[in-house]
Tab-separated table of N, CA and C in Angstrom:
chain	number	residue	atom	x	y	z
A	219	MET	N	-22.930	-22.046	11.527
A	219	MET	CA	-21.950	-21.876	12.481
A	219	MET	C	-21.718	-21.003	12.729
A	220	PRO	N	-22.144	-20.524	14.192
A	220	PRO	CA	-22.227	-18.690	14.381
A	220	PRO	C	-20.595	-18.412	14.590
A	221	GLU	N	-20.294	-17.290	13.853
A	221	GLU	CA	-19.374	-16.167	14.069
A	221	GLU	C	-18.113	-16.143	15.376
A	222	GLU	N	-17.763	-16.007	15.121
A	222	GLU	CA	-16.931	-15.945	16.713
A	222	GLU	C	-16.835	-14.253	17.105
A	223	PRO	N	-17.295	-14.101	18.138
A	223	PRO	CA	-16.255	-12.424	17.958
A	223	PRO	C	-15.395	-12.054	18.068
A	224	LEU	N	-14.932	-11.468	17.376
A	224	LEU	CA	-12.719	-10.029	17.346
A	224	LEU	C	-13.012	-10.116	18.856
A	225	PRO	N	-11.811	-10.616	18.616
A	225	PRO	CA	-11.383	-10.012	20.468
A	225	PRO	C	-11.179	-8.287	20.620
A	226	GLU	N	-11.030	-7.408	21.925
A	226	GLU	CA	-11.012	-6.611	21.706
A	226	GLU	C	-10.249	-5.842	21.200
A	227	ASN	N	-8.705	-6.390	21.399
A	227	ASN	CA	-7.478	-6.319	21.014
A	227	ASN	C	-7.448	-6.486	19.177
A	228	SER	N	-8.172	-6.846	18.750
A	228	SER	CA	-8.349	-7.691	17.103
A	228	SER	C	-7.331	-7.093	16.454
A	229	ASP	N	-8.001	-5.321	16.351
A	229	ASP	CA	-6.251	-4.630	15.744
A	229	ASP	C	-4.859	-5.071	15.566
A	230	SER	N	-4.753	-4.961	16.987
A	230	SER	CA	-3.149	-5.306	17.019
A	230	SER	C	-3.018	-7.403	16.755
A	231	VAL	N	-4.093	-8.191	17.451
A	231	VAL	CA	-3.512	-8.513	16.571
A	231	VAL	C	-3.456	-9.236	14.981
A	232	LEU	N	-3.786	-8.514	14.329
A	232	LEU	CA	-4.279	-8.595	12.721
A	232	LEU	C	-2.822	-7.839	13.092
A	233	GLU	N	-2.256	-6.672	13.277
A	233	GLU	CA	-0.749	-6.677	12.645
A	233	GLU	C	0.708	-6.931	13.036
A	234	HIS	N	-0.281	-8.097	14.154
A	234	HIS	CA	1.378	-9.028	14.374
A	234	HIS	C	0.418	-9.917	13.839
A	235	THR	N	0.361	-10.370	12.736
A	235	THR	CA	-0.110	-11.564	12.159
A	235	THR	C	0.892	-11.850	11.394
A	236	LEU	N	1.931	-13.016	11.071
A	236	LEU	CA	2.924	-13.364	10.085
A	236	LEU	C	2.446	-12.900	9.118
A	237	GLY	N	1.688	-13.014	8.247
A	237	GLY	CA	1.057	-12.464	6.606
A	237	GLY	C	1.311	-10.389	7.058
A	238	ALA	N	0.826	-9.991	7.601
A	238	ALA	CA	1.017	-8.773	8.674
A	238	ALA	C	2.244	-7.827	8.370
A	239	MET	N	3.315	-8.899	8.932
A	239	MET	CA	4.713	-8.804	9.606
A	239	MET	C	4.895	-8.769	7.644
A	240	LEU	N	5.344	-10.224	7.557
A	240	LEU	CA	6.332	-9.873	6.405
A	240	LEU	C	5.473	-8.973	5.131
A	241	ARG	N	4.030	-8.384	5.587
A	241	ARG	CA	3.855	-7.642	4.258
A	241	ARG	C	4.557	-5.965	4.458
A	242	ARG	N	4.869	-6.297	5.772
A	242	ARG	CA	5.091	-4.572	6.179
A	242	ARG	C	6.667	-4.556	5.816
A	243	MET	N	7.113	-6.161	6.464
A	243	MET	CA	8.572	-6.480	5.793
A	243	MET	C	8.983	-5.577	4.507
A	244	TYR	N	8.649	-6.839	3.324
A	244	TYR	CA	8.321	-6.255	1.949
A	244	TYR	C	8.326	-4.915	1.740
A	245	SER	N	7.239	-5.001	2.365
A	245	SER	CA	6.714	-2.756	1.816
A	245	SER	C	8.758	-1.847	2.614
A	246	ALA	N	8.431	-2.062	3.580
A	246	ALA	CA	9.821	-1.441	3.833
A	246	ALA	C	11.133	-1.901	3.061
A	247	LEU	N	11.384	-2.693	2.350
A	247	LEU	CA	12.354	-3.195	1.845
A	247	LEU	C	11.330	-2.447	0.326
A	248	SER	N	10.876	-2.388	-0.226
A	248	SER	CA	10.665	-2.354	-1.348
A	248	SER	C	10.895	-0.445	-1.529
A	249	GLU	N	10.080	-0.013	-0.598
A	249	GLU	CA	10.875	1.207	-0.085
A	249	GLU	C	11.956	1.650	-0.381
A	250	GLN	N	12.637	0.849	0.174
A	250	GLN	CA	14.277	1.297	-0.084
A	250	GLN	C	14.832	1.142	-0.636
A	251	VAL	N	14.549	0.364	-1.796
A	251	VAL	CA	15.456	-0.217	-3.413
A	251	VAL	C	13.769	0.466	-4.211
A	252	TYR	N	13.190	0.700	-4.511
A	252	TYR	CA	12.584	1.829	-5.790
A	252	TYR	C	13.084	3.243	-5.000
A	253	GLY	N	13.250	3.642	-4.065
A	253	GLY	CA	13.295	4.599	-3.292
A	253	GLY	C	14.765	4.842	-4.389
A	254	ARG	N	15.816	4.724	-4.587
A	254	ARG	CA	17.045	4.611	-4.787
A	254	ARG	C	16.897	4.269	-6.150
A	255	LEU	N	15.865	3.770	-6.918
A	255	LEU	CA	16.319	3.788	-8.417
A	255	LEU	C	16.002	5.095	-9.052
A	256	GLU	N	15.984	6.590	-8.587
A	256	GLU	CA	16.141	7.865	-9.801
A	256	GLU	C	17.435	8.017	-9.331
A	257	GLU	N	18.153	8.338	-8.141
A	257	GLU	CA	19.301	8.821	-8.480
A	257	GLU	C	20.605	7.364	-9.165
A	258	ALA	N	19.958	6.114	-8.645
A	258	ALA	CA	20.883	5.169	-9.786
A	258	ALA	C	20.691	5.154	-11.227
A	259	GLY	N	19.720	6.249	-11.564
A	259	GLY	CA	19.468	6.835	-13.108
A	259	GLY	C	17.986	5.889	-13.623
A	260	TYR	N	17.492	5.539	-12.476
A	260	TYR	CA	15.743	4.491	-13.124
A	260	TYR	C	14.377	5.133	-12.893
A	261	ALA	N	14.409	6.867	-13.276
A	261	ALA	CA	13.918	7.785	-12.447
A	261	ALA	C	12.604	7.373	-13.149
A	262	ASP	N	12.717	6.587	-14.598
A	262	ASP	CA	10.787	5.587	-14.639
A	262	ASP	C	10.195	4.883	-14.324
A	263	ILE	N	10.847	4.270	-13.243
A	263	ILE	CA	10.585	2.809	-13.062
A	263	ILE	C	9.351	3.052	-11.453
A	264	ARG	N	8.814	1.590	-11.630
A	264	ARG	CA	7.727	2.621	-10.233
A	264	ARG	C	7.863	1.484	-9.367
A	265	PRO	N	6.871	1.526	-8.184
A	265	PRO	CA	7.067	-0.201	-7.521
A	265	PRO	C	6.299	-0.521	-8.758
A	266	MET	N	5.199	-0.503	-8.610
A	266	MET	CA	4.538	-1.309	-9.561
A	266	MET	C	5.658	-2.689	-10.757
A	267	HIS	N	5.937	-1.271	-11.074
A	267	HIS	CA	6.990	-2.682	-12.785
A	267	HIS	C	7.455	-3.739	-11.322
A	268	SER	N	7.342	-3.864	-10.276
A	268	SER	CA	7.882	-5.284	-9.533
A	268	SER	C	7.641	-6.662	-9.609
A	269	LYS	N	6.135	-6.455	-10.145
A	269	LYS	CA	5.152	-7.038	-10.680
A	269	LYS	C	5.934	-7.582	-11.313
A	270	VAL	N	6.735	-7.412	-12.715
A	270	VAL	CA	6.946	-7.692	-13.730
A	270	VAL	C	9.106	-8.659	-12.815
A	271	MET	N	9.611	-7.687	-12.663
A	271	MET	CA	10.796	-7.487	-12.344
A	271	MET	C	10.950	-9.012	-11.290
A	272	ARG	N	10.364	-9.027	-10.846
A	272	ARG	CA	10.987	-9.833	-9.369
A	272	ARG	C	10.077	-11.335	-9.876
A	273	HIS	N	9.515	-12.336	-11.086
A	273	HIS	CA	9.652	-12.928	-11.778
A	273	HIS	C	10.673	-13.117	-13.124
A	274	LEU	N	10.635	-12.216	-13.572
A	274	LEU	CA	11.230	-12.445	-15.217
A	274	LEU	C	12.588	-13.126	-14.918
A	275	THR	N	12.611	-14.358	-15.235
A	275	THR	CA	14.404	-14.203	-15.600
A	275	THR	C	14.869	-14.330	-17.471
A	276	GLY	N	16.064	-14.485	-16.961
A	276	GLY	CA	17.281	-14.840	-18.061
A	276	GLY	C	16.378	-15.287	-19.355
A	277	ARG	N	15.806	-16.274	-18.780
A	277	ARG	CA	15.120	-17.219	-19.594
A	277	ARG	C	13.484	-16.503	-20.369
A	278	GLY	N	13.298	-15.478	-20.572
A	278	GLY	CA	11.995	-14.791	-20.721
A	278	GLY	C	11.168	-15.113	-20.437
A	279	ALA	N	9.999	-15.481	-20.423
A	279	ALA	CA	8.229	-15.851	-19.535
A	279	ALA	C	6.937	-15.232	-20.633
A	280	ARG	N	5.896	-16.003	-20.531
A	280	ARG	CA	4.807	-15.516	-21.644
A	280	ARG	C	4.239	-14.646	-19.927
A	281	VAL	N	3.917	-13.628	-21.047
A	281	VAL	CA	2.641	-12.567	-19.557
A	281	VAL	C	1.530	-13.314	-19.161
A	282	THR	N	1.054	-14.540	-19.329
A	282	THR	CA	0.730	-15.019	-18.802
A	282	THR	C	0.892	-16.076	-17.718
A	283	THR	N	2.229	-16.553	-17.687
A	283	THR	CA	2.568	-17.176	-16.410
A	283	THR	C	3.141	-16.026	-15.404
A	284	LEU	N	4.017	-14.375	-15.980
A	284	LEU	CA	3.826	-13.371	-14.995
A	284	LEU	C	2.711	-12.742	-14.564
A	285	ALA	N	1.593	-12.990	-14.904
A	285	ALA	CA	0.661	-13.003	-14.445
A	285	ALA	C	0.225	-13.961	-13.422
A	286	GLU	N	0.151	-15.077	-13.659
A	286	GLU	CA	0.237	-16.485	-12.788
A	286	GLU	C	1.160	-15.440	-10.868
A	287	GLN	N	2.420	-16.491	-11.407
A	287	GLN	CA	3.586	-15.901	-10.172
A	287	GLN	C	2.981	-14.727	-9.569
A	288	ALA	N	2.354	-13.324	-9.902
A	288	ALA	CA	2.438	-11.822	-9.518
A	288	ALA	C	0.419	-12.257	-9.205
A	289	GLN	N	-0.069	-13.068	-9.464
A	289	GLN	CA	-1.106	-12.623	-9.095
A	289	GLN	C	-2.256	-11.899	-9.452
A	290	ILE	N	-1.593	-11.521	-10.480
A	290	ILE	CA	-2.367	-10.832	-11.180
A	290	ILE	C	-3.847	-10.710	-12.512
A	291	THR	N	-4.047	-9.913	-12.767
A	291	THR	CA	-5.090	-10.603	-13.573
A	291	THR	C	-4.007	-10.182	-15.305
A	292	LYS	N	-3.918	-10.853	-16.226
A	292	LYS	CA	-3.236	-11.227	-17.659
A	292	LYS	C	-3.054	-9.462	-18.309
A	293	GLN	N	-4.322	-8.793	-18.090
A	293	GLN	CA	-4.705	-7.726	-18.724
A	293	GLN	C	-3.503	-6.902	-18.177
A	294	SER	N	-3.575	-6.700	-16.714
A	294	SER	CA	-3.175	-6.232	-15.941
A	294	SER	C	-1.448	-5.928	-16.162
A	295	MET	N	-0.653	-7.092	-16.186
A	295	MET	CA	0.020	-7.816	-16.760
A	295	MET	C	0.603	-7.316	-18.088
A	296	SER	N	-0.536	-7.844	-18.914
A	296	SER	CA	-0.318	-6.894	-20.032
A	296	SER	C	0.284	-5.304	-20.081
A	297	ALA	N	-0.335	-4.835	-19.744
A	297	ALA	CA	-0.259	-2.517	-20.076
A	297	ALA	C	1.098	-2.767	-18.935
A	298	ILE	N	1.285	-3.844	-17.287
A	298	ILE	CA	3.091	-3.388	-17.165
A	298	ILE	C	3.808	-3.824	-17.877
A	299	VAL	N	4.010	-5.019	-19.006
A	299	VAL	CA	4.826	-5.376	-19.661
A	299	VAL	C	4.919	-4.463	-21.078
A	300	GLU	N	3.809	-3.985	-21.604
A	300	GLU	CA	3.982	-2.718	-22.411
A	300	GLU	C	4.816	-2.117	-22.347
A	301	GLU	N	3.889	-1.236	-20.626
A	301	GLU	CA	4.992	0.252	-20.427
A	301	GLU	C	6.372	0.424	-20.557
A	302	LEU	N	6.896	-1.055	-19.751
A	302	LEU	CA	8.489	-1.910	-19.458
A	302	LEU	C	8.771	-1.738	-21.052
A	303	ILE	N	8.007	-2.011	-21.965
A	303	ILE	CA	8.400	-2.525	-23.359
A	303	ILE	C	8.635	-0.884	-23.842
A	304	THR	N	7.572	0.101	-23.320
A	304	THR	CA	7.815	1.543	-24.606
A	304	THR	C	8.637	1.751	-23.780
A	305	LEU	N	10.022	1.712	-22.447
A	305	LEU	CA	10.029	2.366	-21.290
A	305	LEU	C	11.567	1.738	-21.773
A	306	GLY	N	12.415	0.387	-22.630
A	306	GLY	CA	12.951	0.698	-22.990
A	306	GLY	C	14.203	-0.733	-22.860
A	307	TYR	N	12.978	-1.246	-21.157
A	307	TYR	CA	13.512	-2.208	-19.854
A	307	TYR	C	13.213	-3.646	-21.035
A	308	LEU	N	12.305	-3.792	-21.913
A	308	LEU	CA	11.482	-5.337	-22.102
A	308	LEU	C	11.685	-5.932	-23.583
A	309	GLU	N	11.503	-6.725	-24.745
A	309	GLU	CA	11.182	-7.053	-25.858
A	309	GLU	C	10.176	-8.094	-25.778
A	310	LYS	N	9.601	-8.669	-26.959
A	310	LYS	CA	9.288	-9.984	-26.304
A	310	LYS	C	9.126	-10.705	-27.955
A	311	ARG	N	9.618	-11.292	-27.815
A	311	ARG	CA	10.493	-12.639	-29.158
A	311	ARG	C	9.241	-14.119	-29.492
A	312	ALA	N	9.567	-14.301	-30.960
A	312	ALA	CA	8.811	-14.882	-31.009
A	312	ALA	C	9.338	-16.408	-29.760
A	313	ASP	N	8.514	-17.308	-29.059
A	313	ASP	CA	8.706	-18.394	-28.016
A	313	ASP	C	9.130	-19.896	-29.088
A	314	PRO	N	10.794	-20.225	-29.326
A	314	PRO	CA	11.011	-21.191	-30.184
A	314	PRO	C	9.812	-22.778	-29.458
A	315	SER	N	9.023	-22.198	-28.532
A	315	SER	CA	8.627	-23.711	-28.173
A	315	SER	C	6.555	-23.573	-29.101
A	316	ASP	N	6.545	-22.853	-29.544
A	316	ASP	CA	5.816	-22.219	-29.670
A	316	ASP	C	5.523	-20.650	-30.262
A	317	GLY	N	5.434	-20.918	-31.676
A	317	GLY	CA	5.771	-19.835	-33.046
A	317	GLY	C	3.939	-18.743	-32.709
A	318	ARG	N	3.377	-19.239	-31.430
A	318	ARG	CA	1.787	-18.410	-32.381
A	318	ARG	C	2.343	-17.707	-30.824
A	319	ALA	N	3.278	-18.388	-29.893
A	319	ALA	CA	3.206	-17.751	-28.418
A	319	ALA	C	4.334	-16.367	-28.805
A	320	SER	N	4.736	-15.445	-27.652
A	320	SER	CA	5.417	-14.462	-27.579
A	320	SER	C	6.107	-15.005	-26.071
A	321	LEU	N	7.638	-14.682	-25.637
A	321	LEU	CA	8.362	-14.419	-24.714
A	321	LEU	C	8.628	-12.542	-24.395
A	322	VAL	N	8.040	-12.542	-23.351
A	322	VAL	CA	8.750	-11.226	-22.549
A	322	VAL	C	10.231	-11.489	-22.656
A	323	MET	N	10.634	-10.919	-22.788
A	323	MET	CA	12.554	-10.731	-22.514
A	323	MET	C	13.077	-9.131	-21.707
A	324	PHE	N	14.612	-9.000	-21.254
A	324	PHE	CA	14.692	-7.963	-21.170
A	324	PHE	C	15.530	-8.381	-21.926
A	325	THR	N	16.194	-6.535	-22.725
A	325	THR	CA	16.916	-5.566	-23.246
A	325	THR	C	17.982	-5.351	-22.232
A	326	PRO	N	19.095	-5.294	-22.510
A	326	PRO	CA	20.488	-4.986	-22.260
A	326	PRO	C	19.627	-3.652	-21.241
A	327	ARG	N	18.906	-3.209	-21.043
A	327	ARG	CA	18.789	-1.522	-20.428
A	327	ARG	C	18.089	-2.360	-19.282
A	328	GLY	N	17.422	-3.774	-19.423
A	328	GLY	CA	16.412	-4.504	-18.616
A	328	GLY	C	17.066	-4.983	-17.157
A	329	LYS	N	18.841	-5.402	-18.335
A	329	LYS	CA	19.368	-6.220	-17.604
A	329	LYS	C	19.975	-5.449	-16.116
A	330	ALA	N	20.299	-3.832	-16.953
A	330	ALA	CA	21.142	-3.293	-16.116
A	330	ALA	C	20.346	-2.942	-14.773
A	331	LEU	N	19.447	-2.974	-14.900
A	331	LEU	CA	18.024	-2.645	-14.008
A	331	LEU	C	18.208	-2.769	-12.732
A	332	GLN	N	17.808	-4.710	-13.357
A	332	GLN	CA	17.726	-6.333	-12.850
A	332	GLN	C	18.820	-5.636	-11.503
A	333	ALA	N	20.446	-5.590	-12.423
A	333	ALA	CA	21.031	-5.641	-11.548
A	333	ALA	C	21.049	-5.195	-10.048
A	334	THR	N	20.573	-3.890	-10.859
A	334	THR	CA	20.308	-2.626	-9.962
A	334	THR	C	19.605	-2.770	-8.741
A	335	LEU	N	18.261	-3.357	-9.470
A	335	LEU	CA	17.949	-4.238	-8.117
A	335	LEU	C	18.200	-5.552	-6.975
A	336	ILE	N	19.208	-6.116	-7.870
A	336	ILE	CA	19.640	-6.798	-6.942
A	336	ILE	C	20.576	-6.449	-6.049
A	337	ARG	N	21.354	-5.232	-6.647
A	337	ARG	CA	22.454	-4.393	-5.755
A	337	ARG	C	22.220	-4.192	-4.392
A	338	LEU	N	20.784	-3.209	-5.356
A	338	LEU	CA	20.145	-1.733	-3.992
A	338	LEU	C	19.723	-2.692	-2.961
A	339	SER	N	18.852	-4.470	-3.047
A	339	SER	CA	18.052	-4.646	-2.406
A	339	SER	C	19.250	-5.701	-1.294
A	340	ALA	N	20.647	-5.858	-2.286
A	340	ALA	CA	21.335	-6.596	-0.832
A	340	ALA	C	21.937	-5.615	-0.305
A	341	GLU	N	21.797	-4.208	-0.233
A	341	GLU	CA	22.367	-2.609	0.565
A	341	GLU	C	21.376	-2.553	1.492
A	342	ALA	N	20.664	-2.755	1.143
A	342	ALA	CA	19.342	-2.933	1.577
A	342	ALA	C	18.860	-3.653	3.042
A	343	GLU	N	19.216	-5.134	2.510
A	343	GLU	CA	19.747	-6.103	3.408
A	343	GLU	C	20.580	-5.785	5.028
A	344	LYS	N	21.573	-4.421	3.968
A	344	LYS	CA	22.966	-5.132	5.226
A	344	LYS	C	22.601	-4.301	5.895
A	345	VAL	N	21.754	-2.790	5.621
A	345	VAL	CA	21.515	-1.473	6.958
A	345	VAL	C	20.264	-3.168	7.379
A	346	LEU	N	19.568	-3.340	7.386
A	346	LEU	CA	19.157	-4.408	8.133
A	346	LEU	C	19.539	-5.728	8.840
A	347	ALA	N	20.670	-5.921	8.201
A	347	ALA	CA	21.613	-6.622	9.066
A	347	ALA	C	22.140	-5.914	10.530
A	348	LYS	N	22.336	-4.577	10.010
A	348	LYS	CA	23.045	-3.693	10.531
A	348	LYS	C	22.303	-3.442	12.677
A	349	ASN	N	20.615	-3.115	11.647
A	349	ASN	CA	20.322	-2.765	13.140
A	349	ASN	C	19.627	-3.709	13.622
A	350	ILE	N	19.643	-5.295	13.866
A	350	ILE	CA	18.455	-5.828	14.267
A	350	ILE	C	19.956	-7.112	14.768
A	351	GLY	N	21.386	-6.804	14.147
A	351	GLY	CA	21.977	-7.690	14.234
A	351	GLY	C	22.828	-8.846	13.470
A	352	GLU	N	24.250	-8.384	13.175
A	352	GLU	CA	24.925	-9.959	12.028
A	352	GLU	C	23.980	-11.395	12.876
A	353	GLN	N	24.608	-12.063	13.593
A	353	GLN	CA	23.925	-12.790	13.889
A	353	GLN	C	22.304	-13.461	14.411
A	354	LYS	N	21.268	-12.462	14.363
A	354	LYS	CA	20.259	-12.482	14.186
A	354	LYS	C	19.412	-12.477	12.506
A	355	TYR	N	20.275	-11.599	11.819
A	355	TYR	CA	19.528	-11.743	10.549
A	355	TYR	C	20.202	-12.844	9.433
A	356	ALA	N	20.751	-13.381	10.614
A	356	ALA	CA	21.717	-15.073	9.885
A	356	ALA	C	20.397	-15.816	9.678
A	357	GLN	N	20.358	-15.848	11.131
A	357	GLN	CA	19.144	-16.651	11.806
A	357	GLN	C	17.243	-16.080	11.181
A	358	PHE	N	17.108	-15.290	10.809
A	358	PHE	CA	16.192	-14.643	10.350
A	358	PHE	C	16.483	-15.080	9.068
A	359	ARG	N	17.033	-14.822	8.000
A	359	ARG	CA	17.462	-15.278	6.583
A	359	ARG	C	17.132	-16.254	6.358
A	360	ALA	N	18.194	-17.664	7.493
A	360	ALA	CA	17.848	-19.383	7.865
A	360	ALA	C	17.123	-19.523	7.207
A	361	LEU	N	16.128	-19.356	8.293
A	361	LEU	CA	14.673	-19.580	8.496
A	361	LEU	C	13.497	-19.435	7.658
A	362	LEU	N	13.494	-17.924	6.816
A	362	LEU	CA	12.980	-17.997	5.742
A	362	LEU	C	13.549	-18.390	4.853
A	363	MET	N	14.200	-19.150	4.019
A	363	MET	CA	15.168	-20.534	3.552
A	363	MET	C	14.216	-22.128	3.931
A	364	GLU	N	14.723	-21.885	4.662
A	364	GLU	CA	14.046	-23.499	5.176
A	364	GLU	C	12.747	-23.278	5.091
A	365	TRP	N	12.049	-22.199	5.339
A	365	TRP	CA	10.540	-21.776	5.067
A	365	TRP	C	10.415	-22.625	3.609
A	366	THR	N	11.390	-21.568	3.231
A	366	THR	CA	10.147	-21.143	2.042
A	366	THR	C	11.085	-22.641	1.610
A	367	ASN	N	12.041	-23.316	1.036
A	367	ASN	CA	11.799	-24.827	0.821
A	367	ASN	C	11.156	-25.478	0.910
A	368	VAL	N	10.639	-25.826	2.235
A	368	VAL	CA	9.558	-26.843	2.723
A	368	VAL	C	7.642	-26.289	2.169
A	369	GLU	N	7.661	-24.639	2.288
A	369	GLU	CA	6.321	-24.501	1.109
A	369	GLU	C	6.477	-25.228	-0.607
A	370	ASN	N	7.933	-24.777	-1.087
A	370	ASN	CA	8.359	-25.034	-2.889
A	370	ASN	C	8.398	-26.680	-2.794
A	371	ASN	N	8.406	-26.898	-1.881
A	371	ASN	CA	8.276	-29.379	-1.750
A	371	ASN	C	6.563	-29.298	-1.120
A	372	ARG	N	6.414	-28.805	-0.840
A	372	ARG	CA	4.763	-29.397	-0.377
A	372	ARG	C	3.864	-30.018	-0.978
A	373	ILE	N	3.530	-31.067	-0.423
A	373	ILE	CA	2.800	-32.258	-1.718
A	373	ILE	C	1.881	-30.596	-1.390
A	374	THR	N	0.257	-30.603	-2.304
A	374	THR	CA	-0.978	-30.693	-2.030
A	374	THR	C	-1.578	-31.509	-2.235
């Protein structure tokens, strides 16, 4: 099959794909949230730690599950988890469903960090809503929720 030539304005087209725009939005949100963590008392947390923070729930999770969700290797996830354990945000506990496995859990300090991240994210969303208008933001959020629900329920 012959290769299709790129259009003359391919850079512009690539910058305006849905994936590129969503990545830029996530990057901007992440910068706003993680950029304010130091003033909130979490100078040792970096954006890389979001690979754990955005997937770990109060029930805990295995490192392999976190790695799959973050779409990184188990080794990379293990390194991030170990750093967060050293910093006092996470701990490992025996998995009650399988004594050979362990679950990564938040410590009280980790739960406080998670609450701060949620608060800072909500504050960043308020700024976005103010910048584009409350009604547009509500529509944007509703469409994202709808799309997310469709994707989560999609049968492949």
